PDB file of C-alpha atoms in Angstrom:
ATOM      1  CA  ALA A   1      13.592  54.431 184.301  1.00 77.00           C
ATOM      2  CA  GLN A   2      15.397  57.701 183.961  1.00 84.00           C
ATOM      3  CA  SER A   3      17.250  58.886 180.872  1.00 91.00           C
ATOM      4  CA  VAL A   4      19.043  61.893 179.484  1.00 95.00           C
ATOM      5  CA  ALA A   5      19.395  63.022 175.891  1.00 96.00           C
ATOM      6  CA  GLN A   6      22.058  65.362 174.613  1.00 97.00           C
ATOM      7  CA  PRO A   7      21.071  65.698 170.971  1.00 96.00           C
ATOM      8  CA  GLU A   8      24.264  67.368 169.782  1.00 96.00           C
ATOM      9  CA  ASP A   9      27.542  65.484 169.637  1.00 96.00           C
ATOM     10  CA  GLN A  10      29.370  68.749 169.103  1.00 97.00           C
ATOM     11  CA  VAL A  11      28.654  72.454 169.412  1.00 98.00           C
ATOM     12  CA  ASN A  12      30.862  75.005 167.689  1.00 98.00           C
ATOM     13  CA  VAL A  13      30.852  78.631 168.746  1.00 98.00           C
ATOM     14  CA  ALA A  14      33.135  81.613 168.271  1.00 98.00           C
ATOM     15  CA  GLU A  15      34.786  83.178 171.278  1.00 98.00           C
ATOM     16  CA  GLY A  16      32.674  85.958 172.721  1.00 97.00           C
ATOM     17  CA  ASN A  17      29.416  84.546 171.378  1.00 98.00           C
ATOM     18  CA  PRO A  18      26.736  83.020 173.572  1.00 97.00           C
ATOM     19  CA  LEU A  19      26.640  79.243 173.813  1.00 97.00           C
ATOM     20  CA  THR A  20      23.919  76.700 174.515  1.00 98.00           C
ATOM     21  CA  VAL A  21      24.370  72.998 175.136  1.00 98.00           C
ATOM     22  CA  LYS A  22      21.078  71.133 175.070  1.00 98.00           C
ATOM     23  CA  CYS A  23      19.782  68.511 177.464  1.00 98.00           C
ATOM     24  CA  THR A  24      16.395  66.848 177.837  1.00 97.00           C
ATOM     25  CA  TYR A  25      15.497  64.274 180.437  1.00 96.00           C
ATOM     26  CA  SER A  26      12.958  61.674 181.438  1.00 93.00           C
ATOM     27  CA  VAL A  27      12.424  60.676 185.063  1.00 89.00           C
ATOM     28  CA  SER A  28       9.664  59.487 187.349  1.00 84.00           C
ATOM     29  CA  GLY A  29       9.021  61.923 190.132  1.00 84.00           C
ATOM     30  CA  ASN A  30      10.774  65.245 190.300  1.00 86.00           C
ATOM     31  CA  PRO A  31      14.260  65.494 188.831  1.00 90.00           C
ATOM     32  CA  TYR A  32      17.588  66.403 190.272  1.00 92.00           C
ATOM     33  CA  LEU A  33      19.605  67.733 187.322  1.00 95.00           C
ATOM     34  CA  PHE A  34      23.331  68.262 187.017  1.00 96.00           C
ATOM     35  CA  TRP A  35      25.911  69.521 184.557  1.00 98.00           C
ATOM     36  CA  TYR A  36      29.502  68.324 184.612  1.00 97.00           C
ATOM     37  CA  VAL A  37      32.485  69.249 182.454  1.00 97.00           C
ATOM     38  CA  GLN A  38      35.368  66.994 181.468  1.00 96.00           C
ATOM     39  CA  TYR A  39      38.651  68.377 180.192  1.00 93.00           C
ATOM     40  CA  PRO A  40      40.996  66.050 178.261  1.00 89.00           C
ATOM     41  CA  ASN A  41      42.485  63.288 180.387  1.00 86.00           C
ATOM     42  CA  ARG A  42      40.732  64.569 183.497  1.00 89.00           C
ATOM     43  CA  GLY A  43      37.851  63.516 185.706  1.00 90.00           C
ATOM     44  CA  LEU A  44      34.456  65.173 185.614  1.00 94.00           C
ATOM     45  CA  GLN A  45      34.030  68.481 187.392  1.00 96.00           C
ATOM     46  CA  PHE A  46      30.710  69.648 188.786  1.00 95.00           C
ATOM     47  CA  LEU A  47      29.332  72.846 187.201  1.00 97.00           C
ATOM     48  CA  LEU A  48      25.837  73.332 188.580  1.00 97.00           C
ATOM     49  CA  LYS A  49      22.668  71.590 189.678  1.00 95.00           C
ATOM     50  CA  TYR A  50      18.924  72.068 189.885  1.00 95.00           C
ATOM     51  CA  ILE A  51      17.142  70.643 192.884  1.00 91.00           C
ATOM     52  CA  THR A  52      14.181  72.910 193.452  1.00 88.00           C
ATOM     53  CA  GLY A  53      13.284  76.583 193.443  1.00 88.00           C
ATOM     54  CA  ASP A  54      14.384  79.141 190.859  1.00 91.00           C
ATOM     55  CA  ASN A  55      14.388  77.686 187.369  1.00 94.00           C
ATOM     56  CA  LEU A  56      17.546  79.588 186.440  1.00 96.00           C
ATOM     57  CA  VAL A  57      20.577  78.095 188.121  1.00 96.00           C
ATOM     58  CA  LYS A  58      23.981  79.749 188.147  1.00 96.00           C
ATOM     59  CA  GLY A  59      27.165  77.749 188.416  1.00 95.00           C
ATOM     60  CA  SER A  60      30.915  77.793 188.054  1.00 92.00           C
ATOM     61  CA  TYR A  61      32.895  79.675 185.383  1.00 93.00           C
ATOM     62  CA  GLY A  62      29.929  81.864 184.379  1.00 96.00           C
ATOM     63  CA  PHE A  63      27.723  78.977 183.291  1.00 97.00           C
ATOM     64  CA  GLU A  64      24.010  78.849 183.964  1.00 97.00           C
ATOM     65  CA  ALA A  65      21.198  76.485 183.124  1.00 98.00           C
ATOM     66  CA  GLU A  66      17.466  76.849 182.849  1.00 96.00           C
ATOM     67  CA  PHE A  67      15.115  74.179 184.110  1.00 96.00           C
ATOM     68  CA  ASN A  68      11.969  73.900 181.996  1.00 96.00           C
ATOM     69  CA  LYS A  69       9.545  71.382 183.436  1.00 94.00           C
ATOM     70  CA  SER A  70       7.029  71.487 180.569  1.00 94.00           C
ATOM     71  CA  GLN A  71       9.735  70.800 178.016  1.00 96.00           C
ATOM     72  CA  THR A  72      11.686  68.493 180.347  1.00 96.00           C
ATOM     73  CA  SER A  73      14.841  70.374 179.453  1.00 97.00           C
ATOM     74  CA  PHE A  74      17.868  71.680 181.302  1.00 98.00           C
ATOM     75  CA  HIS A  75      19.979  73.521 178.733  1.00 98.00           C
ATOM     76  CA  LEU A  76      23.403  74.833 179.691  1.00 98.00           C
ATOM     77  CA  LYS A  77      24.189  78.406 178.695  1.00 98.00           C
ATOM     78  CA  LYS A  78      26.899  81.008 178.877  1.00 98.00           C
ATOM     79  CA  PRO A  79      26.558  84.588 177.624  1.00 97.00           C
ATOM     80  CA  SER A  80      30.096  84.858 176.251  1.00 97.00           C
ATOM     81  CA  ALA A  81      32.172  81.790 175.394  1.00 97.00           C
ATOM     82  CA  LEU A  82      35.890  81.481 176.057  1.00 97.00           C
ATOM     83  CA  VAL A  83      38.371  79.292 174.191  1.00 97.00           C
ATOM     84  CA  SER A  84      39.136  77.678 177.541  1.00 96.00           C
ATOM     85  CA  ASP A  85      35.502  76.493 177.755  1.00 97.00           C
ATOM     86  CA  SER A  86      36.287  73.923 175.061  1.00 97.00           C
ATOM     87  CA  ALA A  87      35.640  70.558 176.710  1.00 97.00           C
ATOM     88  CA  LEU A  88      33.170  67.696 176.963  1.00 97.00           C
ATOM     89  CA  TYR A  89      29.947  68.521 178.796  1.00 98.00           C
ATOM     90  CA  PHE A  90      27.687  65.976 180.465  1.00 97.00           C
ATOM     91  CA  CYS A  91      24.121  66.424 181.633  1.00 97.00           C
ATOM     92  CA  ALA A  92      22.912  64.015 184.327  1.00 96.00           C
ATOM     93  CA  VAL A  93      19.625  63.279 186.069  1.00 93.00           C
ATOM     94  CA  ARG A  94      18.299  61.289 188.950  1.00 87.00           C
ATOM     95  CA  SER A  95      14.877  60.988 190.493  1.00 77.00           C
ATOM     96  CA  ASN A  96      14.179  62.486 193.907  1.00 71.00           C
ATOM     97  CA  THR A  97      12.335  59.321 194.989  1.00 70.00           C
ATOM     98  CA  GLY A  98      14.368  56.880 197.008  1.00 65.00           C
ATOM     99  CA  PHE A  99      17.971  56.215 196.176  1.00 68.00           C
ATOM    100  CA  GLN A 100      18.433  56.244 192.426  1.00 70.00           C
ATOM    101  CA  LYS A 101      21.562  56.160 190.356  1.00 84.00           C
ATOM    102  CA  LEU A 102      22.743  59.226 188.497  1.00 89.00           C
ATOM    103  CA  VAL A 103      22.252  58.732 184.757  1.00 92.00           C
ATOM    104  CA  PHE A 104      24.505  60.635 182.390  1.00 95.00           C
ATOM    105  CA  GLY A 105      23.894  61.790 178.857  1.00 95.00           C
ATOM    106  CA  THR A 106      26.257  60.857 176.069  1.00 95.00           C
ATOM    107  CA  GLY A 107      28.126  64.138 176.307  1.00 96.00           C
ATOM    108  CA  THR A 108      28.462  67.157 174.020  1.00 97.00           C
ATOM    109  CA  ARG A 109      31.820  68.372 172.854  1.00 97.00           C
ATOM    110  CA  LEU A 110      32.041  72.156 172.909  1.00 98.00           C
ATOM    111  CA  LEU A 111      34.592  73.769 170.621  1.00 97.00           C
ATOM    112  CA  VAL A 112      35.153  77.489 171.029  1.00 97.00           C
ATOM    113  CA  SER A 113      37.191  79.026 168.245  1.00 97.00           C
ATOM    114  CA  PRO A 114      39.322  82.140 168.729  1.00 95.00           C
TER     115      PRO A 114
ATOM    116  CA  ASP B   1      45.097  68.045 198.758  1.00 65.00           C
ATOM    117  CA  THR B   2      43.519  65.862 196.101  1.00 68.00           C
ATOM    118  CA  ALA B   3      39.902  65.249 197.082  1.00 92.00           C
ATOM    119  CA  VAL B   4      39.402  61.953 195.257  1.00 96.00           C
ATOM    120  CA  SER B   5      42.518  60.059 194.264  1.00 96.00           C
ATOM    121  CA  GLN B   6      42.959  56.877 192.258  1.00 96.00           C
ATOM    122  CA  THR B   7      45.922  54.623 191.716  1.00 96.00           C
ATOM    123  CA  PRO B   8      47.292  53.735 189.310  1.00 97.00           C
ATOM    124  CA  LYS B   9      46.644  56.392 186.697  1.00 95.00           C
ATOM    125  CA  TYR B  10      47.553  54.014 183.884  1.00 97.00           C
ATOM    126  CA  LEU B  11      47.327  50.232 183.859  1.00 97.00           C
ATOM    127  CA  VAL B  12      48.469  48.098 180.947  1.00 97.00           C
ATOM    128  CA  THR B  13      48.084  44.359 181.309  1.00 97.00           C
ATOM    129  CA  GLN B  14      47.574  41.114 179.440  1.00 97.00           C
ATOM    130  CA  MET B  15      44.303  39.324 178.926  1.00 97.00           C
ATOM    131  CA  GLY B  16      43.524  36.894 181.701  1.00 97.00           C
ATOM    132  CA  ASN B  17      45.378  38.787 184.409  1.00 97.00           C
ATOM    133  CA  ASP B  18      43.853  40.033 187.663  1.00 97.00           C
ATOM    134  CA  LYS B  19      44.280  43.685 188.621  1.00 97.00           C
ATOM    135  CA  SER B  20      43.078  46.166 191.213  1.00 97.00           C
ATOM    136  CA  ILE B  21      42.391  49.891 191.179  1.00 97.00           C
ATOM    137  CA  LYS B  22      42.368  51.832 194.415  1.00 97.00           C
ATOM    138  CA  CYS B  23      40.335  54.895 195.308  1.00 97.00           C
ATOM    139  CA  GLU B  24      40.478  57.170 198.321  1.00 97.00           C
ATOM    140  CA  GLN B  25      38.517  60.292 199.193  1.00 97.00           C
ATOM    141  CA  ASN B  26      39.376  62.786 201.926  1.00 96.00           C
ATOM    142  CA  LEU B  27      36.116  64.747 201.731  1.00 94.00           C
ATOM    143  CA  GLY B  28      34.392  62.903 204.550  1.00 92.00           C
ATOM    144  CA  HIS B  29      31.690  61.678 202.169  1.00 92.00           C
ATOM    145  CA  ASP B  30      29.610  58.627 202.997  1.00 90.00           C
ATOM    146  CA  THR B  31      28.992  57.368 199.447  1.00 92.00           C
ATOM    147  CA  MET B  32      31.441  56.242 196.785  1.00 94.00           C
ATOM    148  CA  TYR B  33      31.009  55.101 193.196  1.00 94.00           C
ATOM    149  CA  TRP B  34      32.766  53.382 190.341  1.00 96.00           C
ATOM    150  CA  TYR B  35      32.040  54.436 186.771  1.00 96.00           C
ATOM    151  CA  LYS B  36      33.273  53.088 183.460  1.00 96.00           C
ATOM    152  CA  GLN B  37      33.864  55.444 180.530  1.00 95.00           C
ATOM    153  CA  ASP B  38      34.235  53.716 177.194  1.00 93.00           C
ATOM    154  CA  SER B  39      36.082  54.850 174.099  1.00 91.00           C
ATOM    155  CA  LYS B  40      33.061  56.875 172.973  1.00 90.00           C
ATOM    156  CA  LYS B  41      33.125  58.736 176.307  1.00 91.00           C
ATOM    157  CA  PHE B  42      29.881  57.133 177.444  1.00 92.00           C
ATOM    158  CA  LEU B  43      29.803  57.109 181.247  1.00 93.00           C
ATOM    159  CA  LYS B  44      28.018  54.352 183.112  1.00 92.00           C
ATOM    160  CA  ILE B  45      27.807  53.576 186.787  1.00 92.00           C
ATOM    161  CA  MET B  46      29.021  50.189 187.936  1.00 93.00           C
ATOM    162  CA  PHE B  47      28.776  50.190 191.733  1.00 91.00           C
ATOM    163  CA  SER B  48      27.964  52.433 194.635  1.00 90.00           C
ATOM    164  CA  TYR B  49      28.636  52.039 198.337  1.00 90.00           C
ATOM    165  CA  ASN B  50      27.006  53.999 201.141  1.00 87.00           C
ATOM    166  CA  ASN B  51      28.703  53.698 204.518  1.00 85.00           C
ATOM    167  CA  LYS B  52      30.505  50.575 203.278  1.00 83.00           C
ATOM    168  CA  GLU B  53      27.239  48.963 202.163  1.00 86.00           C
ATOM    169  CA  LEU B  54      26.656  48.098 198.511  1.00 87.00           C
ATOM    170  CA  ILE B  55      23.621  50.051 197.282  1.00 85.00           C
ATOM    171  CA  ILE B  56      24.016  49.991 193.516  1.00 84.00           C
ATOM    172  CA  ASN B  57      25.204  46.993 191.545  1.00 83.00           C
ATOM    173  CA  GLU B  58      24.581  47.433 187.865  1.00 85.00           C
ATOM    174  CA  THR B  59      24.705  44.651 185.320  1.00 76.00           C
ATOM    175  CA  VAL B  60      28.420  44.120 185.615  1.00 84.00           C
ATOM    176  CA  PRO B  61      30.229  40.799 185.081  1.00 88.00           C
ATOM    177  CA  ASN B  62      31.029  39.130 188.372  1.00 90.00           C
ATOM    178  CA  ARG B  63      34.695  39.336 187.407  1.00 95.00           C
ATOM    179  CA  PHE B  64      34.406  42.857 188.831  1.00 94.00           C
ATOM    180  CA  SER B  65      34.346  42.971 192.610  1.00 93.00           C
ATOM    181  CA  PRO B  66      34.310  46.190 194.599  1.00 92.00           C
ATOM    182  CA  LYS B  67      35.548  46.307 198.158  1.00 92.00           C
ATOM    183  CA  SER B  68      35.062  49.097 200.660  1.00 92.00           C
ATOM    184  CA  PRO B  69      37.243  48.630 203.743  1.00 90.00           C
ATOM    185  CA  ASP B  70      36.015  51.934 205.167  1.00 91.00           C
ATOM    186  CA  LYS B  71      34.017  54.970 204.112  1.00 90.00           C
ATOM    187  CA  ALA B  72      37.040  56.685 202.613  1.00 94.00           C
ATOM    188  CA  HIS B  73      38.120  53.843 200.342  1.00 95.00           C
ATOM    189  CA  LEU B  74      36.509  51.919 197.508  1.00 95.00           C
ATOM    190  CA  ASN B  75      38.695  49.547 195.550  1.00 96.00           C
ATOM    191  CA  LEU B  76      37.875  47.689 192.367  1.00 96.00           C
ATOM    192  CA  HIS B  77      39.285  44.261 191.675  1.00 96.00           C
ATOM    193  CA  ILE B  78      38.979  42.751 188.216  1.00 96.00           C
ATOM    194  CA  ASN B  79      39.599  39.059 187.549  1.00 96.00           C
ATOM    195  CA  SER B  80      40.430  37.423 184.232  1.00 97.00           C
ATOM    196  CA  LEU B  81      40.721  40.669 182.305  1.00 97.00           C
ATOM    197  CA  GLU B  82      39.255  40.785 178.806  1.00 96.00           C
ATOM    198  CA  LEU B  83      39.899  43.079 175.863  1.00 96.00           C
ATOM    199  CA  GLY B  84      36.482  44.697 176.363  1.00 94.00           C
ATOM    200  CA  ASP B  85      37.471  45.825 179.835  1.00 95.00           C
ATOM    201  CA  SER B  86      39.747  48.438 178.295  1.00 97.00           C
ATOM    202  CA  ALA B  87      38.310  51.789 179.359  1.00 96.00           C
ATOM    203  CA  VAL B  88      38.794  54.638 181.776  1.00 96.00           C
ATOM    204  CA  TYR B  89      37.489  53.873 185.249  1.00 97.00           C
ATOM    205  CA  PHE B  90      36.435  56.764 187.450  1.00 96.00           C
ATOM    206  CA  CYS B  91      35.893  56.749 191.156  1.00 97.00           C
ATOM    207  CA  ALA B  92      33.582  59.366 192.668  1.00 96.00           C
ATOM    208  CA  SER B  93      32.193  60.307 196.059  1.00 95.00           C
ATOM    209  CA  SER B  94      29.329  62.325 197.468  1.00 92.00           C
ATOM    210  CA  GLN B  95      27.513  62.983 200.702  1.00 89.00           C
ATOM    211  CA  MET B  96      24.201  61.185 200.513  1.00 81.00           C
ATOM    212  CA  GLY B  97      22.271  63.582 202.690  1.00 70.00           C
ATOM    213  CA  ARG B  98      18.554  63.368 203.211  1.00 64.00           C
ATOM    214  CA  GLY B  99      17.634  63.836 199.577  1.00 63.00           C
ATOM    215  CA  GLY B 100      20.604  62.413 197.757  1.00 66.00           C
ATOM    216  CA  TYR B 101      20.892  65.567 195.706  1.00 77.00           C
ATOM    217  CA  ASN B 102      24.490  66.392 196.450  1.00 85.00           C
ATOM    218  CA  GLU B 103      26.921  66.509 193.575  1.00 91.00           C
ATOM    219  CA  GLN B 104      29.547  63.872 193.057  1.00 93.00           C
ATOM    220  CA  PHE B 105      33.269  64.555 193.075  1.00 94.00           C
ATOM    221  CA  PHE B 106      35.290  62.560 190.580  1.00 95.00           C
ATOM    222  CA  GLY B 107      38.793  61.204 190.686  1.00 96.00           C
ATOM    223  CA  PRO B 108      41.240  61.691 187.800  1.00 94.00           C
ATOM    224  CA  GLY B 109      40.513  58.281 186.309  1.00 95.00           C
ATOM    225  CA  THR B 110      42.471  55.089 185.659  1.00 97.00           C
ATOM    226  CA  ARG B 111      43.067  54.217 182.031  1.00 96.00           C
ATOM    227  CA  LEU B 112      43.046  50.433 181.740  1.00 97.00           C
ATOM    228  CA  THR B 113      44.415  48.862 178.586  1.00 97.00           C
ATOM    229  CA  VAL B 114      44.099  45.117 178.134  1.00 97.00           C
ATOM    230  CA  LEU B 115      46.367  43.629 175.470  1.00 96.00           C
TER     231      LEU B 115
END
C-alpha cells in the first residue's frame, strides 16, 4: 500500500525567505510524485511532478521539489516566498505499477507573513 | 473556459434526502474521479472511471453511486443523506496515458451540508 506523510501541519515563513514543505512517501515499485496547492474555497491546482529523470523538478510559480530516493522524500521548495503563496499544499504519490490510485498527504498550511 | 466544472457549488439538504452532483470536463481526458475532502481537509478518493468504466471503487457506502454517461461527464448520486456526508466533493480528470503519470485537474468543489 502506498502512503504519504506531511509531518508539518503548518509552516510559517517571512516574505522573501526560502521555504520548504516536507513530504515523505512509501510505495511499492517506483513512485510518481506530485505537489498540488489549494487556495481557500478552491479546487486543487497542480504544481509539479516527478516521474523519472532529474531529481530536481521545477514547477509553477517558482516552486521546485527534490526527489530523494534514499530518504523517500519529495520536499517542496521555493527560494523566496511571497505572501500570495499562503495556501494549503498537498503531496501525493502513486506507484508506477499497474493502475493505482493517487494517495494524498494530509496537507501543510503555508503562511507567509509580510 | 472552465476545464472541470461541477454543479451545484453549494448544496444544503436535510438528512434522508437524495441528491446529485454533476461534473463535466472539456479537456478531452479519458479518466475522471470523485474525491471527498472532510472538515480537516483530508482528501480521499471515492471513485474513478476510465472511458466510462469503473476502475476504482474505494470503501464507500453503497448510498453513493457514480454514473458516467460519457467520457466527459461523471455524476455522483447520493441516497439517504446522513450528517457524516457533509464535506466538499471534488471532481477531477486526467489523461490515463501509458503510464498513468499525468496530473489530475480538479473542479472547484461542491460543498455539501446535511442538516
